[in-house]
PDB file of C-alpha atoms in Angstrom:
ATOM      1  CA  MET O  27      65.403  74.589  52.503  1.00  0.00           C
ATOM      2  CA  VAL O  28      64.259  75.527  55.996  1.00  0.00           C
ATOM      3  CA  GLY O  29      60.623  76.525  56.260  1.00  0.00           C
ATOM      4  CA  LYS O  30      57.350  75.629  54.574  1.00  0.00           C
ATOM      5  CA  ARG O  31      56.481  76.613  51.045  1.00  0.00           C
ATOM      6  CA  ALA O  32      53.251  78.494  50.486  1.00  0.00           C
ATOM      7  CA  GLY O  33      50.786  77.425  47.841  1.00  0.00           C
ATOM      8  CA  SER O  34      51.383  78.228  44.230  1.00  0.00           C
ATOM      9  CA  GLY O  35      49.196  81.325  44.441  1.00  0.00           C
ATOM     10  CA  THR O  36      51.026  82.819  47.453  1.00  0.00           C
ATOM     11  CA  LYS O  37      54.453  84.371  47.302  1.00  0.00           C
ATOM     12  CA  THR O  38      56.990  83.186  49.818  1.00  0.00           C
ATOM     13  CA  LEU O  39      58.884  85.667  51.955  1.00  0.00           C
ATOM     14  CA  GLU O  40      61.993  84.690  50.009  1.00  0.00           C
ATOM     15  CA  ALA O  41      60.318  85.670  46.732  1.00  0.00           C
ATOM     16  CA  LYS O  42      59.202  88.958  48.265  1.00  0.00           C
ATOM     17  CA  LEU O  43      62.783  89.570  49.386  1.00  0.00           C
ATOM     18  CA  VAL O  44      64.095  89.037  45.858  1.00  0.00           C
ATOM     19  CA  GLU O  45      61.455  91.410  44.494  1.00  0.00           C
ATOM     20  CA  HIS O  46      62.401  94.041  47.062  1.00  0.00           C
ATOM     21  CA  LEU O  47      66.126  93.760  46.230  1.00  0.00           C
ATOM     22  CA  THR O  48      65.256  94.055  42.529  1.00  0.00           C
ATOM     23  CA  PHE O  49      63.202  97.187  43.189  1.00  0.00           C
ATOM     24  CA  GLN O  50      66.030  98.759  45.189  1.00  0.00           C
ATOM     25  CA  ALA O  51      68.529  97.970  42.425  1.00  0.00           C
ATOM     26  CA  ARG O  52      66.324  99.687  39.843  1.00  0.00           C
ATOM     27  CA  ARG O  53      65.927 102.745  42.048  1.00  0.00           C
ATOM     28  CA  ALA O  54      69.678 103.277  42.417  1.00  0.00           C
ATOM     29  CA  ARG O  55      71.571 105.588  40.074  1.00  0.00           C
ATOM     30  CA  ARG O  56      72.512 103.896  36.811  1.00  0.00           C
ATOM     31  CA  GLU O  57      76.096 102.569  36.515  1.00  0.00           C
ATOM     32  CA  ASP O  58      76.731 103.507  40.128  1.00  0.00           C
ATOM     33  CA  LEU O  59      78.756 101.010  42.181  1.00  0.00           C
ATOM     34  CA  GLY O  60      75.756 100.524  44.444  1.00  0.00           C
ATOM     35  CA  THR O  61      73.509  99.800  41.469  1.00  0.00           C
ATOM     36  CA  ILE O  62      75.783  97.105  40.116  1.00  0.00           C
ATOM     37  CA  THR O  63      76.331  95.453  43.481  1.00  0.00           C
ATOM     38  CA  ARG O  64      72.580  95.403  44.181  1.00  0.00           C
ATOM     39  CA  THR O  65      71.963  93.902  40.760  1.00  0.00           C
ATOM     40  CA  CYS O  66      74.538  91.238  41.553  1.00  0.00           C
ATOM     41  CA  LEU O  67      72.788  90.564  44.858  1.00  0.00           C
ATOM     42  CA  VAL O  68      69.549  90.016  42.977  1.00  0.00           C
ATOM     43  CA  GLU O  69      71.213  87.576  40.579  1.00  0.00           C
ATOM     44  CA  ALA O  70      72.728  85.645  43.461  1.00  0.00           C
ATOM     45  CA  ALA O  71      69.397  85.593  45.319  1.00  0.00           C
ATOM     46  CA  ARG O  72      67.522  84.289  42.271  1.00  0.00           C
ATOM     47  CA  MET O  73      70.148  81.623  41.764  1.00  0.00           C
ATOM     48  CA  LEU O  74      70.013  80.509  45.391  1.00  0.00           C
ATOM     49  CA  GLU O  75      66.258  80.790  45.967  1.00  0.00           C
ATOM     50  CA  ALA O  76      64.485  77.447  46.357  1.00  0.00           C
ATOM     51  CA  ARG O  77      67.770  75.471  46.281  1.00  0.00           C
ATOM     52  CA  LEU O  78      68.499  72.916  48.983  1.00  0.00           C
ATOM     53  CA  VAL O  79      72.164  72.409  48.071  1.00  0.00           C
ATOM     54  CA  PRO O  80      74.944  75.026  47.837  1.00  0.00           C
ATOM     55  CA  VAL O  81      75.666  76.492  44.412  1.00  0.00           C
ATOM     56  CA  THR O  82      79.217  75.674  43.335  1.00  0.00           C
ATOM     57  CA  THR O  83      79.440  78.055  40.377  1.00  0.00           C
ATOM     58  CA  GLN O  84      79.941  81.768  40.957  1.00  0.00           C
ATOM     59  CA  PRO O  85      77.662  84.216  39.124  1.00  0.00           C
ATOM     60  CA  ALA O  86      79.442  85.723  36.112  1.00  0.00           C
ATOM     61  CA  ALA O  87      78.021  89.183  36.856  1.00  0.00           C
ATOM     62  CA  ILE O  88      79.728  89.205  40.252  1.00  0.00           C
ATOM     63  CA  THR O  89      83.119  87.896  39.145  1.00  0.00           C
ATOM     64  CA  GLY O  90      83.157  90.003  35.975  1.00  0.00           C
ATOM     65  CA  SER O  91      82.294  93.218  37.807  1.00  0.00           C
ATOM     66  CA  ALA O  92      84.803  92.481  40.568  1.00  0.00           C
ATOM     67  CA  ALA O  93      87.608  91.840  38.066  1.00  0.00           C
ATOM     68  CA  ARG O  94      86.853  95.142  36.320  1.00  0.00           C
ATOM     69  CA  TRP O  95      86.821  97.062  39.606  1.00  0.00           C
ATOM     70  CA  ALA O  96      90.123  95.454  40.598  1.00  0.00           C
ATOM     71  CA  ARG O  97      91.684  96.565  37.287  1.00  0.00           C
ATOM     72  CA  GLU O  98      90.320 100.074  37.813  1.00  0.00           C
ATOM     73  CA  GLY O  99      91.880 100.254  41.260  1.00  0.00           C
ATOM     74  CA  ILE O 100      88.654 100.397  43.280  1.00  0.00           C
ATOM     75  CA  ALA O 101      89.440  99.233  46.798  1.00  0.00           C
ATOM     76  CA  LEU O 102      88.072  95.829  47.766  1.00  0.00           C
ATOM     77  CA  GLU O 103      86.631  97.210  50.998  1.00  0.00           C
ATOM     78  CA  THR O 104      84.631  99.767  48.982  1.00  0.00           C
ATOM     79  CA  VAL O 105      83.052  97.005  46.924  1.00  0.00           C
ATOM     80  CA  LEU O 106      82.273  94.859  49.962  1.00  0.00           C
ATOM     81  CA  ASP O 107      80.778  97.870  51.749  1.00  0.00           C
ATOM     82  CA  ALA O 108      78.419  98.359  48.781  1.00  0.00           C
ATOM     83  CA  TYR O 109      77.379  94.707  48.969  1.00  0.00           C
ATOM     84  CA  HIS O 110      76.838  94.994  52.714  1.00  0.00           C
ATOM     85  CA  ASP O 111      74.617  98.028  52.167  1.00  0.00           C
ATOM     86  CA  GLY O 112      72.462  95.944  49.854  1.00  0.00           C
ATOM     87  CA  VAL O 113      72.288  93.126  52.387  1.00  0.00           C
ATOM     88  CA  ARG O 114      71.261  95.595  55.103  1.00  0.00           C
ATOM     89  CA  ILE O 115      68.389  96.702  52.869  1.00  0.00           C
ATOM     90  CA  GLY O 116      67.282  93.083  52.634  1.00  0.00           C
ATOM     91  CA  LEU O 117      67.536  92.575  56.399  1.00  0.00           C
ATOM     92  CA  GLU O 118      65.529  95.735  57.064  1.00  0.00           C
ATOM     93  CA  PHE O 119      62.845  94.443  54.719  1.00  0.00           C
ATOM     94  CA  LEU O 120      62.745  91.102  56.533  1.00  0.00           C
ATOM     95  CA  THR O 121      62.381  92.900  59.871  1.00  0.00           C
ATOM     96  CA  GLU O 122      59.394  94.834  58.526  1.00  0.00           C
ATOM     97  CA  GLN O 123      57.758  91.701  57.097  1.00  0.00           C
ATOM     98  CA  ALA O 124      58.474  89.374  60.023  1.00  0.00           C
ATOM     99  CA  ALA O 125      55.337  90.309  61.977  1.00  0.00           C
ATOM    100  CA  GLY O 126      53.042  88.807  59.352  1.00  0.00           C
ATOM    101  CA  GLU O 127      55.013  85.596  58.758  1.00  0.00           C
ATOM    102  CA  ASP O 128      55.613  82.409  60.699  1.00  0.00           C
ATOM    103  CA  ALA O 129      59.014  81.615  62.177  1.00  0.00           C
ATOM    104  CA  ASP O 130      59.929  79.065  59.496  1.00  0.00           C
ATOM    105  CA  ALA O 131      59.302  81.553  56.680  1.00  0.00           C
ATOM    106  CA  VAL O 132      61.420  84.216  58.362  1.00  0.00           C
ATOM    107  CA  ALA O 133      64.216  81.695  59.004  1.00  0.00           C
ATOM    108  CA  ALA O 134      64.150  80.584  55.366  1.00  0.00           C
ATOM    109  CA  ALA O 135      64.354  84.174  54.083  1.00  0.00           C
ATOM    110  CA  ALA O 136      67.108  85.031  56.556  1.00  0.00           C
ATOM    111  CA  GLY O 137      69.010  81.953  55.452  1.00  0.00           C
ATOM    112  CA  LEU O 138      68.691  83.092  51.848  1.00  0.00           C
ATOM    113  CA  ILE O 139      70.159  86.529  52.548  1.00  0.00           C
ATOM    114  CA  VAL O 140      73.054  84.928  54.484  1.00  0.00           C
ATOM    115  CA  ARG O 141      73.809  82.595  51.560  1.00  0.00           C
ATOM    116  CA  VAL O 142      73.616  85.538  49.170  1.00  0.00           C
ATOM    117  CA  LEU O 143      76.163  87.446  51.260  1.00  0.00           C
ATOM    118  CA  GLU O 144      78.430  84.404  51.356  1.00  0.00           C
ATOM    119  CA  THR O 145      78.184  83.968  47.586  1.00  0.00           C
ATOM    120  CA  VAL O 146      78.933  87.574  46.637  1.00  0.00           C
ATOM    121  CA  THR O 147      81.763  87.854  49.179  1.00  0.00           C
ATOM    122  CA  THR O 148      83.471  84.657  48.027  1.00  0.00           C
ATOM    123  CA  ALA O 149      83.044  85.474  44.335  1.00  0.00           C
ATOM    124  CA  THR O 150      84.320  89.039  44.765  1.00  0.00           C
ATOM    125  CA  LEU O 151      87.341  88.019  46.830  1.00  0.00           C
ATOM    126  CA  THR O 152      88.236  85.283  44.336  1.00  0.00           C
ATOM    127  CA  ALA O 153      87.969  87.656  41.365  1.00  0.00           C
ATOM    128  CA  TYR O 154      90.068  90.327  43.088  1.00  0.00           C
ATOM    129  CA  LEU O 155      92.770  87.824  44.025  1.00  0.00           C
ATOM    130  CA  ASP O 156      92.850  86.354  40.515  1.00  0.00           C
ATOM    131  CA  GLU O 157      93.124  89.813  38.955  1.00  0.00           C
ATOM    132  CA  HIS O 158      95.883  90.936  41.312  1.00  0.00           C
ATOM    133  CA  ARG O 159      97.818  87.714  40.717  1.00  0.00           C
ATOM    134  CA  GLN O 160      97.568  88.283  36.962  1.00  0.00           C
ATOM    135  CA  VAL O 161      98.763  91.890  37.292  1.00  0.00           C
ATOM    136  CA  ALA O 162     101.612  90.765  39.553  1.00  0.00           C
ATOM    137  CA  ARG O 163     102.677  88.130  37.007  1.00  0.00           C
ATOM    138  CA  GLU O 164     102.632  90.703  34.201  1.00  0.00           C
ATOM    139  CA  GLN O 165     104.654  93.187  36.259  1.00  0.00           C
ATOM    140  CA  GLN O 166     107.133  90.509  37.255  1.00  0.00           C
ATOM    141  CA  THR O 167     107.580  89.439  33.637  1.00  0.00           C
ATOM    142  CA  ALA O 168     108.086  93.059  32.538  1.00  0.00           C
ATOM    143  CA  ALA O 169     110.601  93.690  35.319  1.00  0.00           C
ATOM    144  CA  GLN O 170     112.542  90.504  34.520  1.00  0.00           C
ATOM    145  CA  THR O 171     112.633  91.437  30.837  1.00  0.00           C
ATOM    146  CA  LEU O 172     113.955  94.898  31.726  1.00  0.00           C
ATOM    147  CA  VAL O 173     116.649  93.594  34.068  1.00  0.00           C
ATOM    148  CA  SER O 174     117.726  91.142  31.356  1.00  0.00           C
ATOM    149  CA  ALA O 175     118.060  94.106  28.980  1.00  0.00           C
ATOM    150  CA  LEU O 176     120.064  96.067  31.549  1.00  0.00           C
ATOM    151  CA  LEU O 177     122.382  93.099  32.070  1.00  0.00           C
ATOM    152  CA  SER O 178     122.868  92.700  28.320  1.00  0.00           C
ATOM    153  CA  GLY O 179     123.074  96.438  27.623  1.00  0.00           C
ATOM    154  CA  HIS O 180     120.589  96.280  24.726  1.00  0.00           C
ATOM    155  CA  GLY O 181     117.050  97.583  24.190  1.00  0.00           C
ATOM    156  CA  VAL O 182     116.801  99.170  27.619  1.00  0.00           C
ATOM    157  CA  ALA O 183     114.942 102.373  26.714  1.00  0.00           C
ATOM    158  CA  HIS O 184     112.289 100.603  24.611  1.00  0.00           C
ATOM    159  CA  LEU O 185     111.596  97.932  27.228  1.00  0.00           C
ATOM    160  CA  ALA O 186     111.506 100.495  30.031  1.00  0.00           C
ATOM    161  CA  ARG O 187     108.807 102.451  28.197  1.00  0.00           C
ATOM    162  CA  ARG O 188     106.761  99.294  27.596  1.00  0.00           C
ATOM    163  CA  ALA O 189     107.132  98.161  31.212  1.00  0.00           C
ATOM    164  CA  GLY O 190     106.399 101.618  32.613  1.00  0.00           C
ATOM    165  CA  ILE O 191     109.567 101.471  34.730  1.00  0.00           C
ATOM    166  CA  SER O 192     111.955 104.400  34.807  1.00  0.00           C
ATOM    167  CA  VAL O 193     115.641 103.628  34.413  1.00  0.00           C
ATOM    168  CA  ALA O 194     118.053 105.312  36.824  1.00  0.00           C
ATOM    169  CA  ALA O 195     121.326 106.912  35.813  1.00  0.00           C
ATOM    170  CA  SER O 196     123.275 104.519  38.034  1.00  0.00           C
ATOM    171  CA  TYR O 197     122.683 101.382  40.042  1.00  0.00           C
ATOM    172  CA  GLN O 198     123.931  99.347  42.916  1.00  0.00           C
ATOM    173  CA  VAL O 199     124.795  96.033  41.268  1.00  0.00           C
ATOM    174  CA  VAL O 200     124.547  92.980  43.510  1.00  0.00           C
ATOM    175  CA  ALA O 201     125.586  89.408  42.781  1.00  0.00           C
ATOM    176  CA  LEU O 202     123.665  87.212  45.213  1.00  0.00           C
ATOM    177  CA  ALA O 203     124.212  83.570  46.154  1.00  0.00           C
ATOM    178  CA  ILE O 204     121.391  81.623  47.835  1.00  0.00           C
ATOM    179  CA  PRO O 205     122.438  78.251  49.275  1.00  0.00           C
ATOM    180  CA  ALA O 206     120.104  75.283  49.459  1.00  0.00           C
ATOM    181  CA  HIS O 207     117.592  75.241  52.304  1.00  0.00           C
ATOM    182  CA  PRO O 208     117.776  72.216  54.641  1.00  0.00           C
ATOM    183  CA  ASP O 209     114.362  71.117  53.346  1.00  0.00           C
ATOM    184  CA  GLU O 210     115.847  70.814  49.849  1.00  0.00           C
ATOM    185  CA  ARG O 211     118.272  68.160  51.104  1.00  0.00           C
ATOM    186  CA  ARG O 212     115.791  66.024  53.011  1.00  0.00           C
ATOM    187  CA  PRO O 213     114.603  62.878  51.247  1.00  0.00           C
ATOM    188  CA  GLY O 214     110.927  62.927  50.425  1.00  0.00           C
ATOM    189  CA  MET O 215     110.455  66.578  51.378  1.00  0.00           C
ATOM    190  CA  GLY O 216     109.963  67.802  47.817  1.00  0.00           C
ATOM    191  CA  ALA O 217     113.165  69.666  47.002  1.00  0.00           C
ATOM    192  CA  PRO O 218     111.722  71.661  44.041  1.00  0.00           C
ATOM    193  CA  SER O 219     108.815  72.919  46.162  1.00  0.00           C
ATOM    194  CA  ALA O 220     111.136  73.859  49.021  1.00  0.00           C
ATOM    195  CA  ALA O 221     113.395  75.737  46.592  1.00  0.00           C
ATOM    196  CA  ARG O 222     110.434  77.658  45.124  1.00  0.00           C
ATOM    197  CA  ARG O 223     109.182  78.610  48.586  1.00  0.00           C
ATOM    198  CA  LYS O 224     112.649  79.819  49.542  1.00  0.00           C
ATOM    199  CA  LEU O 225     112.884  81.944  46.392  1.00  0.00           C
ATOM    200  CA  ARG O 226     109.446  83.484  47.009  1.00  0.00           C
ATOM    201  CA  ARG O 227     110.515  84.412  50.537  1.00  0.00           C
ATOM    202  CA  VAL O 228     113.654  86.082  49.191  1.00  0.00           C
ATOM    203  CA  GLN O 229     111.707  88.033  46.562  1.00  0.00           C
ATOM    204  CA  ALA O 230     109.161  89.195  49.122  1.00  0.00           C
ATOM    205  CA  ALA O 231     111.885  90.215  51.580  1.00  0.00           C
ATOM    206  CA  LEU O 232     113.667  92.304  48.918  1.00  0.00           C
ATOM    207  CA  ALA O 233     110.674  94.569  48.314  1.00  0.00           C
ATOM    208  CA  THR O 234     110.491  96.621  51.510  1.00  0.00           C
ATOM    209  CA  PRO O 235     114.128  97.577  52.173  1.00  0.00           C
ATOM    210  CA  LEU O 236     115.086  98.085  48.508  1.00  0.00           C
ATOM    211  CA  GLY O 237     111.996  99.868  47.175  1.00  0.00           C
ATOM    212  CA  SER O 238     109.633  99.134  44.318  1.00  0.00           C
ATOM    213  CA  ARG O 239     112.145 100.144  41.600  1.00  0.00           C
ATOM    214  CA  ALA O 240     114.714  97.549  42.616  1.00  0.00           C
ATOM    215  CA  LEU O 241     115.032  94.896  39.908  1.00  0.00           C
ATOM    216  CA  SER O 242     116.070  91.300  40.361  1.00  0.00           C
ATOM    217  CA  LEU O 243     116.727  88.297  38.171  1.00  0.00           C
ATOM    218  CA  LEU O 244     116.928  85.374  40.568  1.00  0.00           C
ATOM    219  CA  SER O 245     116.695  81.620  40.650  1.00  0.00           C
ATOM    220  CA  ASP O 246     116.608  79.509  43.789  1.00  0.00           C
ATOM    221  CA  GLU O 247     120.435  79.528  43.691  1.00  0.00           C
ATOM    222  CA  GLY O 248     120.846  83.300  43.359  1.00  0.00           C
ATOM    223  CA  GLY O 249     121.323  85.874  40.628  1.00  0.00           C
ATOM    224  CA  THR O 250     121.562  89.640  40.242  1.00  0.00           C
ATOM    225  CA  VAL O 251     119.807  92.520  41.989  1.00  0.00           C
ATOM    226  CA  LEU O 252     119.867  96.100  40.695  1.00  0.00           C
ATOM    227  CA  VAL O 253     119.001  98.962  43.056  1.00  0.00           C
ATOM    228  CA  PRO O 254     118.664 102.469  41.532  1.00  0.00           C
ATOM    229  CA  ILE O 255     121.091 104.841  43.207  1.00  0.00           C
ATOM    230  CA  ASP O 256     118.920 107.903  42.615  1.00  0.00           C
ATOM    231  CA  GLU O 257     116.452 106.377  45.076  1.00  0.00           C
ATOM    232  CA  ILE O 258     119.000 106.723  47.880  1.00  0.00           C
ATOM    233  CA  SER O 259     118.494 109.765  50.085  1.00  0.00           C
ATOM    234  CA  ALA O 260     119.449 110.942  53.525  1.00  0.00           C
ATOM    235  CA  VAL O 261     115.943 110.163  54.741  1.00  0.00           C
ATOM    236  CA  THR O 262     115.348 106.746  53.201  1.00  0.00           C
ATOM    237  CA  SER O 263     118.340 104.560  52.442  1.00  0.00           C
ATOM    238  CA  LEU O 264     117.458 102.146  49.634  1.00  0.00           C
ATOM    239  CA  ALA O 265     120.524  99.991  49.261  1.00  0.00           C
ATOM    240  CA  LEU O 266     121.685  96.483  50.003  1.00  0.00           C
ATOM    241  CA  THR O 267     123.565  96.783  53.278  1.00  0.00           C
ATOM    242  CA  PRO O 268     124.813  94.061  55.619  1.00  0.00           C
ATOM    243  CA  GLU O 269     121.728  94.636  57.759  1.00  0.00           C
ATOM    244  CA  VAL O 270     119.397  94.261  54.767  1.00  0.00           C
ATOM    245  CA  LEU O 271     121.219  91.141  53.606  1.00  0.00           C
ATOM    246  CA  GLU O 272     120.795  89.667  57.076  1.00  0.00           C
ATOM    247  CA  LEU O 273     117.054  90.377  57.012  1.00  0.00           C
ATOM    248  CA  ILE O 274     116.703  88.726  53.602  1.00  0.00           C
ATOM    249  CA  GLY O 275     118.718  85.759  54.829  1.00  0.00           C
ATOM    250  CA  GLU O 276     116.400  85.404  57.824  1.00  0.00           C
ATOM    251  CA  ALA O 277     113.412  85.337  55.458  1.00  0.00           C
ATOM    252  CA  ALA O 278     115.140  82.763  53.242  1.00  0.00           C
ATOM    253  CA  GLU O 279     116.161  80.791  56.343  1.00  0.00           C
ATOM    254  CA  VAL O 280     119.675  80.394  54.894  1.00  0.00           C
ATOM    255  CA  PRO O 281     122.837  82.552  55.150  1.00  0.00           C
ATOM    256  CA  LEU O 282     123.372  84.627  51.996  1.00  0.00           C
ATOM    257  CA  THR O 283     126.512  85.827  50.269  1.00  0.00           C
ATOM    258  CA  ALA O 284     126.525  88.985  48.158  1.00  0.00           C
ATOM    259  CA  VAL O 285     129.075  90.996  46.198  1.00  0.00           C
ATOM    260  CA  VAL O 286     128.081  94.615  45.667  1.00  0.00           C
ATOM    261  CA  THR O 287     129.359  97.508  43.569  1.00  0.00           C
ATOM    262  CA  PHE O 288     128.038 100.764  42.092  1.00  0.00           C
ATOM    263  CA  GLY O 289     128.193 102.217  38.616  1.00  0.00           C
ATOM    264  CA  ASP O 290     126.522 104.017  35.763  1.00  0.00           C
ATOM    265  CA  THR O 291     123.686 102.213  34.009  1.00  0.00           C
ATOM    266  CA  GLY O 292     125.789 101.652  30.884  1.00  0.00           C
ATOM    267  CA  ARG O 293     128.328  99.718  32.955  1.00  0.00           C
ATOM    268  CA  ILE O 294     125.819  97.252  34.417  1.00  0.00           C
ATOM    269  CA  PRO O 295     126.823  94.337  32.099  1.00  0.00           C
ATOM    270  CA  GLU O 296     130.493  94.774  33.039  1.00  0.00           C
ATOM    271  CA  LEU O 297     129.864  95.280  36.747  1.00  0.00           C
ATOM    272  CA  ALA O 298     127.427  92.384  36.991  1.00  0.00           C
ATOM    273  CA  GLY O 299     129.872  90.059  35.251  1.00  0.00           C
ATOM    274  CA  LEU O 300     132.699  91.057  37.559  1.00  0.00           C
ATOM    275  CA  ALA O 301     130.530  90.749  40.656  1.00  0.00           C
ATOM    276  CA  GLN O 302     129.332  87.273  39.644  1.00  0.00           C
ATOM    277  CA  GLU O 303     132.908  86.208  38.858  1.00  0.00           C
ATOM    278  CA  LEU O 304     134.103  87.387  42.257  1.00  0.00           C
ATOM    279  CA  LEU O 305     131.141  85.734  43.985  1.00  0.00           C
ATOM    280  CA  ALA O 306     132.028  82.394  42.402  1.00  0.00           C
ATOM    281  CA  ARG O 307     135.645  82.848  43.494  1.00  0.00           C
ATOM    282  CA  LEU O 308     134.621  83.630  47.074  1.00  0.00           C
ATOM    283  CA  GLN O 309     132.461  80.523  47.215  1.00  0.00           C
ATOM    284  CA  ALA O 310     135.232  78.379  45.756  1.00  0.00           C
ATOM    285  CA  ASP O 311     137.614  79.721  48.406  1.00  0.00           C
ATOM    286  CA  GLY O 312     135.161  78.818  51.162  1.00  0.00           C
ATOM    287  CA  ARG O 313     134.697  82.392  52.361  1.00  0.00           C
ATOM    288  CA  PRO O 314     131.933  82.894  54.970  1.00  0.00           C
ATOM    289  CA  PRO O 315     128.526  84.296  54.025  1.00  0.00           C
ATOM    290  CA  GLY O 316     128.059  88.047  54.199  1.00  0.00           C
ATOM    291  CA  LEU O 317     128.317  91.224  52.156  1.00  0.00           C
ATOM    292  CA  TYR O 318     131.485  91.881  50.158  1.00  0.00           C
ATOM    293  CA  ARG O 319     132.279  95.138  48.304  1.00  0.00           C
ATOM    294  CA  LEU O 320     133.903  95.246  44.912  1.00  0.00           C
ATOM    295  CA  ALA O 321     136.473  98.062  44.841  1.00  0.00           C
ATOM    296  CA  ASP O 322     136.014 100.994  42.469  1.00  0.00           C
ATOM    297  CA  LEU O 323     136.674  99.822  38.929  1.00  0.00           C
ATOM    298  CA  PRO O 324     138.892 101.913  36.625  1.00  0.00           C
ATOM    299  CA  ASP O 325     137.180 102.955  33.433  1.00  0.00           C
ATOM    300  CA  CYS O 326     140.210 103.145  31.183  1.00  0.00           C
ATOM    301  CA  ASP O 327     142.440 100.170  31.923  1.00  0.00           C
ATOM    302  CA  GLY O 328     140.102  97.434  30.736  1.00  0.00           C
ATOM    303  CA  LEU O 329     138.972  94.263  32.355  1.00  0.00           C
ATOM    304  CA  GLN O 330     142.433  92.852  33.000  1.00  0.00           C
ATOM    305  CA  GLN O 331     143.142  95.377  35.722  1.00  0.00           C
ATOM    306  CA  ALA O 332     139.559  95.356  36.914  1.00  0.00           C
ATOM    307  CA  ARG O 333     139.728  91.621  37.534  1.00  0.00           C
ATOM    308  CA  ARG O 334     141.752  92.323  40.713  1.00  0.00           C
ATOM    309  CA  PRO O 335     138.963  93.616  42.977  1.00  0.00           C
ATOM    310  CA  VAL O 336     139.340  94.549  46.586  1.00  0.00           C
ATOM    311  CA  VAL O 337     136.930  92.724  48.881  1.00  0.00           C
ATOM    312  CA  THR O 338     135.965  94.112  52.235  1.00  0.00           C
ATOM    313  CA  SER O 339     135.030  91.999  55.196  1.00  0.00           C
ATOM    314  CA  PRO O 340     131.383  90.955  55.486  1.00  0.00           C
ATOM    315  CA  ASN O 341     131.412  92.896  58.760  1.00  0.00           C
ATOM    316  CA  ASP O 342     132.289  96.153  57.019  1.00  0.00           C
ATOM    317  CA  HIS O 343     128.978  98.055  56.967  1.00  0.00           C
ATOM    318  CA  ARG O 344     130.313 100.988  54.976  1.00  0.00           C
ATOM    319  CA  ILE O 345     129.341 100.950  51.312  1.00  0.00           C
ATOM    320  CA  THR O 346     130.465 103.683  48.959  1.00  0.00           C
ATOM    321  CA  ARG O 347     129.643 104.529  45.390  1.00  0.00           C
ATOM    322  CA  SER O 348     132.033 103.634  42.628  1.00  0.00           C
ATOM    323  CA  ALA O 349     133.333 106.380  40.401  1.00  0.00           C
TER     324      ALA O 349
END
């Protein structure tokens, strides 16, 4: 550590700093965010004091508190501001004490407070990211389970309640084909990794134009997307349009093909099956990428008649609801 150590009977400026931070933590209101962050600063300072090498482990008090705050929805910037307030208290104390100390002692204490700030910031950011990733995984699993139920037509209401996702009365049903990215075909480029990256780009690109209630069940080759129709309004159009498909394709870095139709929620299994069947037929026929519309399906004549859909050109930007 920078600086000279005083004799055993004399407290170093670093030790005085830790004592001051401890005193300030005890003065703060109990269970207040500021109290907890100042207590965490003290723990980090005690852990780092008198160490010449960086500490690789993160204090459990910091990571545990940060994870709890993340679950409770407390903004990360609020937590970091509280830590910075505590660090400012330490710096003010060092300024007051500097006149009676030599330069090495002040440098050592200042170095300690910098390392403390680095430790609490890194630990808090890591805990927040870990917690948000866990929540995102849970939400994704719940959404995928719900879309599977919608596609099968069974257990929808129960799963929707468990997932906390409301089910719309009708949906835009989209069969989506995602071709292989050029990186997936290059030898030695890691095709599985390239496919996963492509899929993540598609999933991220879907979120903004289609809204948070849009559901998807996708692999790196494609799948089904369900967009609630009751989210569509004159102000905000939440639907898969040719323009939206083009944006998603740009994110995926490959041209996409989609077959789209509309229908009541109870008809999702039928509509999804027909859309996927037509999508496979279009690909087999070598049709160009783009958005294709499945014509309105009759409700009373069964699947035999419904298997003769009308497909619009990918350049047709007009999408209408089915009956």
